[in-house]
PDB file of C-alpha atoms (C1' of nucleotides) in Angstrom:
ATOM      1  CA  UNK A   1      61.557-131.437 105.268  1.00 33.00           C
ATOM      2  CA  UNK A   2      58.128-130.445 106.819  1.00 33.00           C
ATOM      3  CA  UNK A   3      55.849-133.762 106.709  1.00 32.00           C
ATOM      4  CA  UNK A   4      52.840-133.905 109.447  1.00 35.00           C
ATOM      5  CA  UNK A   5      51.082-136.423 107.374  1.00 33.00           C
ATOM      6  CA  UNK A   6      48.131-133.530 106.463  1.00 46.00           C
ATOM      7  CA  UNK A   7      47.887-130.829 103.907  1.00 51.00           C
ATOM      8  CA  UNK A   8      47.521-127.444 105.456  1.00 59.00           C
ATOM      9  CA  UNK A   9      46.168-126.501 102.673  1.00 56.00           C
ATOM     10  CA  UNK A  10      45.674-126.674  98.690  1.00 51.00           C
ATOM     11  CA  UNK A  11      48.432-127.538  96.971  1.00 53.00           C
ATOM     12  CA  UNK A  12      50.478-125.063  94.608  1.00 47.00           C
ATOM     13  CA  UNK A  13      48.082-125.397  90.944  1.00 47.00           C
ATOM     14  CA  UNK A  14      48.465-123.643  87.837  1.00 54.00           C
ATOM     15  CA  UNK A  15      51.835-123.091  86.547  1.00 72.00           C
ATOM     16  CA  UNK A  16      54.882-121.583  88.535  1.00 76.00           C
ATOM     17  CA  UNK A  17      57.744-120.255  86.547  1.00 85.00           C
ATOM     18  CA  UNK A  18      60.379-122.902  85.855  1.00 88.00           C
ATOM     19  CA  UNK A  19      63.701-123.334  88.068  1.00 89.00           C
ATOM     20  CA  UNK A  20      64.921-121.336  84.768  1.00 89.00           C
ATOM     21  CA  UNK A  21      63.261-119.350  83.699  1.00 91.00           C
ATOM     22  CA  UNK A  22      63.359-117.594  87.385  1.00 93.00           C
ATOM     23  CA  UNK A  23      66.898-117.559  87.013  1.00 95.00           C
ATOM     24  CA  UNK A  24      66.737-115.623  83.444  1.00 95.00           C
ATOM     25  CA  UNK A  25      64.429-113.243  85.019  1.00 95.00           C
ATOM     26  CA  UNK A  26      66.383-112.814  87.697  1.00 97.00           C
ATOM     27  CA  UNK A  27      69.412-111.746  86.024  1.00 97.00           C
ATOM     28  CA  UNK A  28      67.680-109.004  84.412  1.00 97.00           C
ATOM     29  CA  UNK A  29      65.993-107.752  87.309  1.00 97.00           C
ATOM     30  CA  UNK A  30      69.824-107.568  89.177  1.00 98.00           C
ATOM     31  CA  UNK A  31      70.787-105.781  86.222  1.00 98.00           C
ATOM     32  CA  UNK A  32      68.213-103.151  87.185  1.00 97.00           C
ATOM     33  CA  UNK A  33      68.075-103.392  90.346  1.00 97.00           C
ATOM     34  CA  UNK A  34      71.118-100.255  91.159  1.00 98.00           C
ATOM     35  CA  UNK A  35      70.205 -97.105  91.232  1.00 97.00           C
ATOM     36  CA  UNK A  36      72.297 -95.549  89.143  1.00 98.00           C
ATOM     37  CA  UNK A  37      71.385 -97.472  86.679  1.00 98.00           C
ATOM     38  CA  UNK A  38      67.491 -97.022  86.748  1.00 97.00           C
ATOM     39  CA  UNK A  39      69.031 -93.452  86.331  1.00 96.00           C
ATOM     40  CA  UNK A  40      71.373 -94.653  83.671  1.00 97.00           C
ATOM     41  CA  UNK A  41      68.231 -96.629  82.475  1.00 96.00           C
ATOM     42  CA  UNK A  42      66.026 -92.760  83.055  1.00 95.00           C
ATOM     43  CA  UNK A  43      68.647 -90.198  81.177  1.00 95.00           C
ATOM     44  CA  UNK A  44      69.474 -92.835  78.341  1.00 95.00           C
ATOM     45  CA  UNK A  45      65.341 -92.898  77.796  1.00 93.00           C
ATOM     46  CA  UNK A  46      63.692 -89.672  78.445  1.00 91.00           C
ATOM     47  CA  UNK A  47      66.766 -88.015  76.109  1.00 90.00           C
ATOM     48  CA  UNK A  48      65.493 -86.965  72.775  1.00 87.00           C
ATOM     49  CA  UNK A  49      67.088 -89.113  71.398  1.00 90.00           C
ATOM     50  CA  UNK A  50      66.987 -92.034  72.873  1.00 90.00           C
ATOM     51  CA  UNK A  51      70.154 -91.649  73.385  1.00 94.00           C
ATOM     52  CA  UNK A  52      73.098 -90.783  75.086  1.00 95.00           C
ATOM     53  CA  UNK A  53      77.217 -90.950  75.253  1.00 96.00           C
ATOM     54  CA  UNK A  54      78.811 -91.399  77.829  1.00 97.00           C
ATOM     55  CA  UNK A  55      80.612 -87.833  78.617  1.00 94.00           C
ATOM     56  CA  UNK A  56      77.848 -86.774  79.601  1.00 93.00           C
ATOM     57  CA  UNK A  57      76.307 -89.738  81.378  1.00 96.00           C
ATOM     58  CA  UNK A  58      79.280 -89.234  83.700  1.00 96.00           C
ATOM     59  CA  UNK A  59      78.385 -85.578  84.187  1.00 93.00           C
ATOM     60  CA  UNK A  60      75.034 -86.486  85.673  1.00 94.00           C
ATOM     61  CA  UNK A  61      76.619 -88.078  88.988  1.00 96.00           C
ATOM     62  CA  UNK A  62      79.028 -88.093  91.616  1.00 96.00           C
ATOM     63  CA  UNK A  63      80.748 -91.138  90.724  1.00 97.00           C
ATOM     64  CA  UNK A  64      84.445 -92.095  89.049  1.00 97.00           C
ATOM     65  CA  UNK A  65      84.442 -92.931  85.012  1.00 98.00           C
ATOM     66  CA  UNK A  66      85.224 -96.089  86.080  1.00 98.00           C
ATOM     67  CA  UNK A  67      82.784 -96.743  87.605  1.00 98.00           C
ATOM     68  CA  UNK A  68      79.798 -95.858  84.971  1.00 98.00           C
ATOM     69  CA  UNK A  69      81.395 -97.595  82.639  1.00 98.00           C
ATOM     70  CA  UNK A  70      81.572-101.159  85.074  1.00 98.00           C
ATOM     71  CA  UNK A  71      77.576 -99.952  85.095  1.00 98.00           C
ATOM     72  CA  UNK A  72      76.652 -99.387  81.372  1.00 98.00           C
ATOM     73  CA  UNK A  73      79.185-102.909  80.992  1.00 98.00           C
ATOM     74  CA  UNK A  74      76.562-104.776  83.240  1.00 98.00           C
ATOM     75  CA  UNK A  75      73.353-103.141  81.697  1.00 98.00           C
ATOM     76  CA  UNK A  76      75.174-103.650  78.372  1.00 98.00           C
ATOM     77  CA  UNK A  77      75.257-107.310  79.326  1.00 97.00           C
ATOM     78  CA  UNK A  78      72.155-107.834  80.475  1.00 97.00           C
ATOM     79  CA  UNK A  79      71.050-106.601  77.155  1.00 97.00           C
ATOM     80  CA  UNK A  80      68.818-103.525  78.726  1.00 97.00           C
ATOM     81  CA  UNK A  81      71.235-101.489  76.273  1.00 97.00           C
ATOM     82  CA  UNK A  82      72.583-101.165  73.834  1.00 97.00           C
ATOM     83  CA  UNK A  83      76.441 -99.841  72.510  1.00 97.00           C
ATOM     84  CA  UNK A  84      77.477 -97.621  68.898  1.00 97.00           C
ATOM     85  CA  UNK A  85      81.366 -96.771  68.688  1.00 96.00           C
ATOM     86  CA  UNK A  86      81.177 -93.325  67.067  1.00 94.00           C
ATOM     87  CA  UNK A  87      85.028 -92.066  66.282  1.00 93.00           C
ATOM     88  CA  UNK A  88      85.610 -91.064  69.881  1.00 95.00           C
ATOM     89  CA  UNK A  89      82.267 -91.384  71.979  1.00 96.00           C
ATOM     90  CA  UNK A  90      80.625 -93.913  72.420  1.00 97.00           C
ATOM     91  CA  UNK A  91      76.405 -93.772  72.750  1.00 97.00           C
ATOM     92  CA  UNK A  92      74.152 -96.309  74.980  1.00 97.00           C
ATOM     93  CA  UNK A  93      70.361 -96.400  73.568  1.00 97.00           C
ATOM     94  CA  UNK A  94      67.261 -97.982  75.722  1.00 95.00           C
ATOM     95  CA  UNK A  95      66.250-101.922  74.020  1.00 95.00           C
ATOM     96  CA  UNK A  96      62.968-101.175  74.473  1.00 93.00           C
ATOM     97  CA  UNK A  97      62.330-105.480  74.472  1.00 92.00           C
ATOM     98  CA  UNK A  98      64.400-106.036  77.536  1.00 93.00           C
ATOM     99  CA  UNK A  99      61.856-103.652  79.447  1.00 93.00           C
ATOM    100  CA  UNK A 100      58.550-104.406  78.039  1.00 91.00           C
ATOM    101  CA  UNK A 101      59.806-108.232  79.008  1.00 90.00           C
ATOM    102  CA  UNK A 102      59.575-107.397  82.417  1.00 91.00           C
ATOM    103  CA  UNK A 103      56.492-104.845  81.905  1.00 91.00           C
ATOM    104  CA  UNK A 104      54.064-108.055  80.922  1.00 89.00           C
ATOM    105  CA  UNK A 105      56.573-110.659  82.806  1.00 89.00           C
ATOM    106  CA  UNK A 106      54.641-108.591  86.111  1.00 89.00           C
ATOM    107  CA  UNK A 107      51.773-107.881  84.388  1.00 84.00           C
ATOM    108  CA  UNK A 108      50.522-110.785  83.502  1.00 70.00           C
ATOM    109  CA  UNK A 109      51.754-111.643  87.025  1.00 61.00           C
ATOM    110  CA  UNK A 110      49.196-110.601  88.806  1.00 59.00           C
ATOM    111  CA  UNK A 111      45.780-112.726  87.408  1.00 52.00           C
ATOM    112  CA  UNK A 112      47.555-115.662  85.941  1.00 46.00           C
TER     113      UNK A 112
ATOM    114  CA  UNK B   1      84.481 -84.379  84.610  1.00 35.00           C
ATOM    115  CA  UNK B   2      84.892 -83.983  80.701  1.00 35.00           C
ATOM    116  CA  UNK B   3      84.633 -80.807  79.656  1.00 35.00           C
ATOM    117  CA  UNK B   4      86.079 -80.365  76.619  1.00 37.00           C
ATOM    118  CA  UNK B   5      84.156 -77.196  75.358  1.00 35.00           C
ATOM    119  CA  UNK B   6      81.736 -78.852  73.023  1.00 47.00           C
ATOM    120  CA  UNK B   7      78.671 -80.772  73.816  1.00 52.00           C
ATOM    121  CA  UNK B   8      79.508 -84.407  71.981  1.00 58.00           C
ATOM    122  CA  UNK B   9      76.020 -85.233  71.631  1.00 56.00           C
ATOM    123  CA  UNK B  10      72.135 -83.522  72.386  1.00 52.00           C
ATOM    124  CA  UNK B  11      71.641 -82.598  76.077  1.00 53.00           C
ATOM    125  CA  UNK B  12      69.802 -85.163  78.132  1.00 48.00           C
ATOM    126  CA  UNK B  13      66.530 -83.963  78.480  1.00 48.00           C
ATOM    127  CA  UNK B  14      62.836 -84.700  79.488  1.00 55.00           C
ATOM    128  CA  UNK B  15      61.836 -85.595  82.870  1.00 72.00           C
ATOM    129  CA  UNK B  16      64.008 -88.553  84.358  1.00 75.00           C
ATOM    130  CA  UNK B  17      64.158 -90.171  87.336  1.00 85.00           C
ATOM    131  CA  UNK B  18      64.973 -88.610  90.680  1.00 88.00           C
ATOM    132  CA  UNK B  19      67.927 -89.068  92.772  1.00 89.00           C
ATOM    133  CA  UNK B  20      65.026 -90.838  95.497  1.00 89.00           C
ATOM    134  CA  UNK B  21      63.279 -92.397  93.532  1.00 91.00           C
ATOM    135  CA  UNK B  22      65.496 -94.642  92.167  1.00 93.00           C
ATOM    136  CA  UNK B  23      66.413 -95.733  95.224  1.00 95.00           C
ATOM    137  CA  UNK B  24      62.513 -96.535  96.411  1.00 95.00           C
ATOM    138  CA  UNK B  25      62.273 -98.320  92.810  1.00 95.00           C
ATOM    139  CA  UNK B  26      65.770 -99.856  93.677  1.00 97.00           C
ATOM    140  CA  UNK B  27      64.934-101.724  96.812  1.00 97.00           C
ATOM    141  CA  UNK B  28      61.752-102.993  94.921  1.00 97.00           C
ATOM    142  CA  UNK B  29      63.291-104.324  92.083  1.00 97.00           C
ATOM    143  CA  UNK B  30      66.387-106.033  94.694  1.00 98.00           C
ATOM    144  CA  UNK B  31      64.247-108.364  97.027  1.00 98.00           C
ATOM    145  CA  UNK B  32      62.818-109.434  93.113  1.00 97.00           C
ATOM    146  CA  UNK B  33      66.040-109.668  91.414  1.00 97.00           C
ATOM    147  CA  UNK B  34      66.553-113.679  92.857  1.00 98.00           C
ATOM    148  CA  UNK B  35      65.123-116.413  91.421  1.00 97.00           C
ATOM    149  CA  UNK B  36      64.059-117.915  94.898  1.00 98.00           C
ATOM    150  CA  UNK B  37      61.983-114.917  95.482  1.00 98.00           C
ATOM    151  CA  UNK B  38      60.733-114.929  92.224  1.00 97.00           C
ATOM    152  CA  UNK B  39      60.253-118.106  91.908  1.00 96.00           C
ATOM    153  CA  UNK B  40      58.238-117.673  95.622  1.00 97.00           C
ATOM    154  CA  UNK B  41      56.757-115.175  94.104  1.00 96.00           C
ATOM    155  CA  UNK B  42      55.251-117.085  90.956  1.00 95.00           C
ATOM    156  CA  UNK B  43      53.425-119.738  93.281  1.00 95.00           C
ATOM    157  CA  UNK B  44      52.082-117.953  95.533  1.00 95.00           C
ATOM    158  CA  UNK B  45      50.290-115.494  92.254  1.00 93.00           C
ATOM    159  CA  UNK B  46      49.821-119.663  91.034  1.00 91.00           C
ATOM    160  CA  UNK B  47      48.484-121.139  93.216  1.00 90.00           C
ATOM    161  CA  UNK B  48      44.079-121.856  92.996  1.00 87.00           C
ATOM    162  CA  UNK B  49      43.185-119.397  95.943  1.00 90.00           C
ATOM    163  CA  UNK B  50      46.426-116.920  95.169  1.00 90.00           C
ATOM    164  CA  UNK B  51      47.972-117.489  98.808  1.00 94.00           C
ATOM    165  CA  UNK B  52      50.679-119.935 100.268  1.00 96.00           C
ATOM    166  CA  UNK B  53      51.559-121.188 103.844  1.00 96.00           C
ATOM    167  CA  UNK B  54      55.338-121.815 104.178  1.00 97.00           C
ATOM    168  CA  UNK B  55      55.141-125.449 104.767  1.00 94.00           C
ATOM    169  CA  UNK B  56      53.756-126.072 100.870  1.00 93.00           C
ATOM    170  CA  UNK B  57      56.261-123.765  99.815  1.00 96.00           C
ATOM    171  CA  UNK B  58      59.235-124.634 102.012  1.00 96.00           C
ATOM    172  CA  UNK B  59      59.022-128.118 100.460  1.00 94.00           C
ATOM    173  CA  UNK B  60      59.224-126.942  96.608  1.00 94.00           C
ATOM    174  CA  UNK B  61      62.557-125.914  97.256  1.00 96.00           C
ATOM    175  CA  UNK B  62      66.011-127.643  98.527  1.00 96.00           C
ATOM    176  CA  UNK B  63      66.752-125.092 101.057  1.00 97.00           C
ATOM    177  CA  UNK B  64      66.638-124.849 104.529  1.00 97.00           C
ATOM    178  CA  UNK B  65      63.612-123.595 106.160  1.00 98.00           C
ATOM    179  CA  UNK B  66      65.297-120.930 107.929  1.00 98.00           C
ATOM    180  CA  UNK B  67      66.712-120.034 103.774  1.00 98.00           C
ATOM    181  CA  UNK B  68      62.921-119.690 102.608  1.00 98.00           C
ATOM    182  CA  UNK B  69      61.518-117.426 105.746  1.00 98.00           C
ATOM    183  CA  UNK B  70      64.167-115.331 105.502  1.00 98.00           C
ATOM    184  CA  UNK B  71      63.021-114.699 101.265  1.00 98.00           C
ATOM    185  CA  UNK B  72      60.010-114.103 102.589  1.00 98.00           C
ATOM    186  CA  UNK B  73      60.907-111.448 105.297  1.00 98.00           C
ATOM    187  CA  UNK B  74      62.825-109.591 102.472  1.00 98.00           C
ATOM    188  CA  UNK B  75      60.212-109.949  99.716  1.00 98.00           C
ATOM    189  CA  UNK B  76      57.264-109.205 102.687  1.00 98.00           C
ATOM    190  CA  UNK B  77      59.426-105.826 103.699  1.00 97.00           C
ATOM    191  CA  UNK B  78      59.541-104.724 100.188  1.00 97.00           C
ATOM    192  CA  UNK B  79      55.791-104.846  99.806  1.00 97.00           C
ATOM    193  CA  UNK B  80      55.287-107.598  97.886  1.00 97.00           C
ATOM    194  CA  UNK B  81      53.551-109.923  99.885  1.00 97.00           C
ATOM    195  CA  UNK B  82      50.978-109.909 102.327  1.00 97.00           C
ATOM    196  CA  UNK B  83      51.286-111.551 105.311  1.00 97.00           C
ATOM    197  CA  UNK B  84      48.319-113.121 107.004  1.00 96.00           C
ATOM    198  CA  UNK B  85      48.476-116.165 110.366  1.00 96.00           C
ATOM    199  CA  UNK B  86      46.125-118.594 111.118  1.00 94.00           C
ATOM    200  CA  UNK B  87      46.739-120.784 113.703  1.00 93.00           C
ATOM    201  CA  UNK B  88      49.423-123.373 113.699  1.00 95.00           C
ATOM    202  CA  UNK B  89      50.764-121.454 109.994  1.00 96.00           C
ATOM    203  CA  UNK B  90      51.011-118.679 108.158  1.00 97.00           C
ATOM    204  CA  UNK B  91      49.964-117.622 104.750  1.00 97.00           C
ATOM    205  CA  UNK B  92      51.446-115.469 102.010  1.00 97.00           C
ATOM    206  CA  UNK B  93      50.182-113.819  99.529  1.00 97.00           C
ATOM    207  CA  UNK B  94      50.660-111.862  96.756  1.00 95.00           C
ATOM    208  CA  UNK B  95      50.132-107.441  97.240  1.00 95.00           C
ATOM    209  CA  UNK B  96      48.659-106.776  93.425  1.00 93.00           C
ATOM    210  CA  UNK B  97      50.259-103.329  94.016  1.00 92.00           C
ATOM    211  CA  UNK B  98      53.498-103.157  93.820  1.00 93.00           C
ATOM    212  CA  UNK B  99      53.842-106.144  90.386  1.00 93.00           C
ATOM    213  CA  UNK B 100      51.762-103.407  88.773  1.00 91.00           C
ATOM    214  CA  UNK B 101      53.859-100.264  89.694  1.00 90.00           C
ATOM    215  CA  UNK B 102      57.137-101.960  88.348  1.00 91.00           C
ATOM    216  CA  UNK B 103      55.096-102.727  85.082  1.00 91.00           C
ATOM    217  CA  UNK B 104      54.129 -99.494  84.674  1.00 89.00           C
ATOM    218  CA  UNK B 105      57.676 -97.877  85.209  1.00 89.00           C
ATOM    219  CA  UNK B 106      58.764-100.044  82.551  1.00 89.00           C
ATOM    220  CA  UNK B 107      56.166 -99.645  79.984  1.00 85.00           C
ATOM    221  CA  UNK B 108      56.161 -96.471  80.021  1.00 71.00           C
ATOM    222  CA  UNK B 109      59.930 -96.231  79.935  1.00 61.00           C
ATOM    223  CA  UNK B 110      60.119 -97.295  76.446  1.00 60.00           C
ATOM    224  CA  UNK B 111      58.291 -94.674  74.962  1.00 52.00           C
ATOM    225  CA  UNK B 112      58.463 -91.523  77.761  1.00 46.00           C
TER     226      UNK B 112
ATOM    227  C1'  DG C   1      51.398-129.081 132.868  1.00 73.59           C
ATOM    228  C1'  DG C   2      54.383-131.166 128.600  1.00 73.59           C
ATOM    229  C1'  DA C   3      55.295-131.945 124.128  1.00 73.59           C
ATOM    230  C1'  DA C   4      55.082-132.103 119.230  1.00 73.59           C
ATOM    231  C1'  DG C   5      55.258-128.996 115.169  1.00 73.59           C
ATOM    232  C1'  DA C   6      55.975-124.538 111.838  1.00 73.59           C
ATOM    233  C1'  DC C   7      57.320-120.024 111.495  1.00 73.59           C
ATOM    234  C1'  DA C   8      60.555-116.611 113.377  1.00 73.59           C
ATOM    235  C1'  DT C   9      65.301-115.063 114.775  1.00 73.59           C
ATOM    236  C1'  DC C  10      69.964-115.147 115.076  1.00 73.59           C
ATOM    237  C1'  DG C  11      74.927-115.517 114.576  1.00 73.59           C
ATOM    238  C1'  DA C  12      78.432-116.884 110.753  1.00 73.59           C
ATOM    239  C1'  DC C  13      80.395-118.014 107.262  1.00 73.59           C
ATOM    240  C1'  DG C  14      81.979-117.373 102.024  1.00 73.59           C
ATOM    241  C1'  DG C  15      80.556-115.199  97.835  1.00 73.59           C
ATOM    242  C1'  DA C  16      79.043-111.076  94.861  1.00 73.59           C
ATOM    243  C1'  DC C  17      78.228-106.347  94.541  1.00 73.59           C
ATOM    244  C1'  DG C  18      79.883-101.151  94.670  1.00 73.59           C
ATOM    245  C1'  DT C  19      83.202 -98.619  94.646  1.00 73.59           C
ATOM    246  C1'  DC C  20      87.923 -96.645  92.890  1.00 73.59           C
ATOM    247  C1'  DG C  21      92.836 -95.381  91.450  1.00 73.59           C
ATOM    248  C1'  DA C  22      95.715 -96.350  88.143  1.00 73.59           C
ATOM    249  C1'  DT C  23      96.563 -98.418  83.417  1.00 73.59           C
ATOM    250  C1'  DG C  24      95.029 -99.870  78.472  1.00 73.59           C
ATOM    251  C1'  DC C  25      93.249 -98.991  74.280  1.00 73.59           C
ATOM    252  C1'  DA C  26      91.598 -96.467  71.064  1.00 73.59           C
ATOM    253  C1'  DT C  27      90.855 -92.247  67.733  1.00 73.59           C
ATOM    254  C1'  DG C  28      91.410 -87.238  66.692  1.00 73.59           C
ATOM    255  C1'  DA C  29      93.943 -82.894  66.174  1.00 73.59           C
ATOM    256  C1'  DA C  30      98.915 -80.885  65.961  1.00 73.59           C
TER     257       DA C  30
ATOM    258  C1'  DT D   1     104.987 -89.073  65.208  1.00 73.59           C
ATOM    259  C1'  DT D   2     103.121 -86.891  69.200  1.00 73.59           C
ATOM    260  C1'  DC D   3      99.775 -86.110  72.032  1.00 73.59           C
ATOM    261  C1'  DA D   4      95.345 -85.021  74.612  1.00 73.59           C
ATOM    262  C1'  DT D   5      91.423 -86.868  75.343  1.00 73.59           C
ATOM    263  C1'  DG D   6      87.193 -90.701  75.745  1.00 73.59           C
ATOM    264  C1'  DC D   7      86.106 -94.905  77.379  1.00 73.59           C
ATOM    265  C1'  DA D   8      87.257 -99.966  79.350  1.00 73.59           C
ATOM    266  C1'  DT D   9      90.144-102.696  81.832  1.00 73.59           C
ATOM    267  C1'  DC D  10      92.312-104.644  85.780  1.00 73.59           C
ATOM    268  C1'  DG D  11      93.644-105.674  90.631  1.00 73.59           C
ATOM    269  C1'  DA D  12      91.903-104.180  95.456  1.00 73.59           C
ATOM    270  C1'  DC D  13      88.640-102.907  99.147  1.00 73.59           C
ATOM    271  C1'  DG D  14      85.447-102.037 102.162  1.00 73.59           C
ATOM    272  C1'  DT D  15      79.754-103.780 102.178  1.00 73.59           C
ATOM    273  C1'  DC D  16      76.188-106.371 101.001  1.00 73.59           C
ATOM    274  C1'  DC D  17      73.632-110.616 100.479  1.00 73.59           C
ATOM    275  C1'  DG D  18      72.877-115.392 100.465  1.00 73.59           C
ATOM    276  C1'  DT D  19      72.603-119.718 103.163  1.00 73.59           C
ATOM    277  C1'  DC D  20      73.635-122.466 106.610  1.00 73.59           C
ATOM    278  C1'  DG D  21      73.556-124.229 111.500  1.00 73.59           C
ATOM    279  C1'  DA D  22      70.813-124.068 116.161  1.00 73.59           C
ATOM    280  C1'  DT D  23      68.176-121.710 119.152  1.00 73.59           C
ATOM    281  C1'  DG D  24      63.784-118.984 120.838  1.00 73.59           C
ATOM    282  C1'  DT D  25      58.701-117.673 120.282  1.00 73.59           C
ATOM    283  C1'  DC D  26      53.745-119.145 119.984  1.00 73.59           C
ATOM    284  C1'  DT D  27      49.974-122.459 119.007  1.00 73.59           C
ATOM    285  C1'  DT D  28      47.853-126.508 119.031  1.00 73.59           C
ATOM    286  C1'  DC D  29      46.824-130.939 121.657  1.00 73.59           C
ATOM    287  C1'  DC D  30      47.838-134.726 125.099  1.00 73.59           C
TER     288       DC D  30
END
DNA sequence: GGAAGACATCGACGGACGTCGATGCATGAA
DNA sequence: TTCATGCATCGACGTCCGTCGATGTCTTCC
């Protein structure tokens, strides 16, 4: 695309991220890159028991129950939240592995 | 929205994320939640000098120069990349603060 | 000054995303 | 059994996003 015949700078070295790895991480980040979903994760993580039922989460937002359910599904599909149905209510809990994966990725990326 | 008159579970306690804070973090994460942009950041961060010029970044993707320029603009606007024009070429470098902010956020969120 | 190259910007297109109302599916109570 | 409740699913709508070709701007060299 740009072939002027001379190298304008040092070539990119080191072990960069592969395309497949980038797709995976992007999928996880995309699930978290939403204000509502971030608050959902924050609410669940900051709860005393470490989990929360949908009925309480609904009251925390000015959104339809269908919308909250959709966001929870996205977070669950991405592996961020765990799902546990007890009787009539459904409880969601945070998967620490997903969050620590993001944390370690960006902490090591600074000085690779 | 759901007021059955009885508490189905423990109320959400602790200091959760505010709506404004969630918007800010979501904007940063949205800039990173893209495979191409993730690889761009990874390429720049893993380079020997810690920076990379656009001409080399273009060759790493099967995308138009306009598309790469767009992604770099998004990352720059989000505060992820620094821009430095030297002569004809433009060099981008990673802002460590942005990445460490994400890392600390998700490392502390696990056990809040 | 004119030409060539590096990068940004513009306008447009197709697909993905967030949100909603309506409906379906369980579960527990009357 | 029947009904009410909690939650998921469906279909639809408007908007945002990634990508492209074309064009503009700036720098350097002849």
